[in-house]
């Protein structure tokens, strides 16, 4: 069946490069000797044309023609976004209302 592309759902673990994201895809594999399932993680380098995805987002990626040495996947859609506070937006001082009563005793 030609024309059907593989898709994977994973989590973005890196978005530093321009138009590129690294997606961690988690899957389970049965151990040959002990017959127990173990969790494996595969990293895919995917093309993100508009730099939409950020670290922590759940995304769907699909196979694509080779775009570089390691980039063979492209971003199809963002399933779930994660709100992350940038270091520049974080408050510089902690007020008394930010600290819970009884904490640190």
CSV table of C-alpha atoms in Angstrom, one decimal:
chain,number,residue,atom,x,y,z
A,1,UNK,CA,0.0,0.0,0.0
A,2,UNK,CA,1.9,3.0,-1.3
A,3,UNK,CA,1.2,6.5,-0.1
A,4,UNK,CA,0.5,5.7,3.6
A,5,UNK,CA,2.9,7.5,5.9
A,6,UNK,CA,3.8,6.4,9.4
A,7,UNK,CA,2.7,8.8,12.2
A,8,UNK,CA,3.9,9.0,15.8
A,9,UNK,CA,2.6,10.9,18.8
A,10,UNK,CA,5.4,12.1,21.1
A,11,UNK,CA,6.6,14.9,23.3
A,12,UNK,CA,8.9,17.8,22.2
A,13,UNK,CA,12.1,17.7,24.2
A,14,UNK,CA,14.1,20.3,22.2
A,15,UNK,CA,13.2,23.3,20.1
A,16,UNK,CA,16.4,25.4,20.1
A,17,UNK,CA,17.1,25.0,16.4
A,18,UNK,CA,15.4,27.0,13.7
A,19,UNK,CA,12.4,25.1,12.1
A,20,UNK,CA,13.5,21.9,13.9
A,21,UNK,CA,12.2,20.0,16.9
A,22,UNK,CA,13.3,16.8,18.6
A,23,UNK,CA,10.4,14.6,19.6
A,24,UNK,CA,10.7,11.7,22.1
A,25,UNK,CA,8.5,8.8,21.2
A,26,UNK,CA,8.0,6.2,24.0
A,27,UNK,CA,7.2,2.6,23.3
A,28,UNK,CA,7.4,-0.7,25.1
A,29,UNK,CA,9.5,-3.7,24.2
A,30,UNK,CA,9.3,-7.3,25.6
A,31,UNK,CA,12.6,-8.5,27.0
A,32,UNK,CA,13.8,-11.7,25.2
A,33,UNK,CA,15.0,-13.5,28.4
A,34,UNK,CA,12.9,-12.1,31.2
A,35,UNK,CA,9.7,-11.7,29.2
A,36,UNK,CA,8.9,-8.4,30.9
A,37,UNK,CA,7.9,-5.2,29.2
A,38,UNK,CA,10.4,-2.3,29.3
A,39,UNK,CA,9.9,1.3,28.3
A,40,UNK,CA,12.0,2.5,25.4
A,41,UNK,CA,12.4,6.0,24.1
A,42,UNK,CA,13.3,6.9,20.5
A,43,UNK,CA,14.2,10.5,19.5
A,44,UNK,CA,13.0,11.8,16.1
A,45,UNK,CA,14.2,15.0,14.5
A,46,UNK,CA,11.2,16.7,12.8
A,47,UNK,CA,10.7,19.8,10.6
A,48,UNK,CA,8.6,22.5,12.2
A,49,UNK,CA,8.1,25.1,9.4
A,50,UNK,CA,6.6,27.9,11.5
A,51,UNK,CA,8.4,27.2,14.8
A,52,UNK,CA,4.9,26.5,16.4
A,53,UNK,CA,5.9,23.7,18.9
A,54,UNK,CA,7.7,24.3,22.2
A,55,UNK,CA,9.2,22.0,24.8
A,56,UNK,CA,6.7,19.9,26.6
A,57,UNK,CA,4.0,19.9,23.8
A,58,UNK,CA,2.4,16.7,22.6
A,59,UNK,CA,2.7,16.5,18.9
A,60,UNK,CA,1.9,14.3,15.9
A,61,UNK,CA,4.7,13.8,13.4
A,62,UNK,CA,4.7,12.0,10.1
A,63,UNK,CA,7.3,10.5,7.8
A,64,UNK,CA,8.6,12.8,5.1
A,65,UNK,CA,11.3,12.9,2.5
A,66,UNK,CA,14.8,13.5,3.9
A,67,UNK,CA,15.3,17.2,4.6
A,68,UNK,CA,18.8,17.0,6.1
A,69,UNK,CA,21.2,14.3,7.4
A,70,UNK,CA,18.9,13.4,10.3
A,71,UNK,CA,15.6,15.1,9.6
A,72,UNK,CA,13.1,12.6,8.1
A,73,UNK,CA,9.9,13.6,9.9
A,74,UNK,CA,7.7,16.7,9.8
A,75,UNK,CA,5.2,18.2,12.3
A,76,UNK,CA,1.6,17.4,11.4
A,77,UNK,CA,-0.3,18.9,14.4
A,78,UNK,CA,0.0,20.0,18.0
A,79,UNK,CA,-2.2,17.8,20.2
A,80,UNK,CA,-1.7,19.5,23.5
A,81,UNK,CA,0.2,22.7,24.4
A,82,UNK,CA,2.1,23.2,27.7
A,83,UNK,CA,2.4,26.7,29.2
A,84,UNK,CA,5.9,27.3,30.3
A,85,UNK,CA,7.1,30.5,32.0
A,86,UNK,CA,10.1,32.0,30.4
A,87,UNK,CA,13.0,33.0,32.7
A,88,UNK,CA,12.6,36.6,31.7
A,89,UNK,CA,8.9,36.6,32.7
A,90,UNK,CA,9.5,35.1,36.1
A,91,UNK,CA,9.1,37.4,39.1
A,92,UNK,CA,12.4,38.7,40.4
A,93,UNK,CA,11.2,39.0,44.0
A,94,UNK,CA,9.0,36.7,46.2
A,95,UNK,CA,6.4,38.5,48.2
A,96,UNK,CA,4.9,37.5,51.5
A,97,UNK,CA,1.6,36.5,49.7
A,98,UNK,CA,3.6,34.0,47.5
A,99,UNK,CA,4.9,32.0,50.5
A,100,UNK,CA,2.5,29.6,52.1
A,101,UNK,CA,1.9,29.9,55.9
A,102,UNK,CA,3.7,27.3,57.9
A,103,UNK,CA,6.1,26.4,55.1
A,104,UNK,CA,9.7,25.8,56.2
A,105,UNK,CA,8.9,25.0,59.8
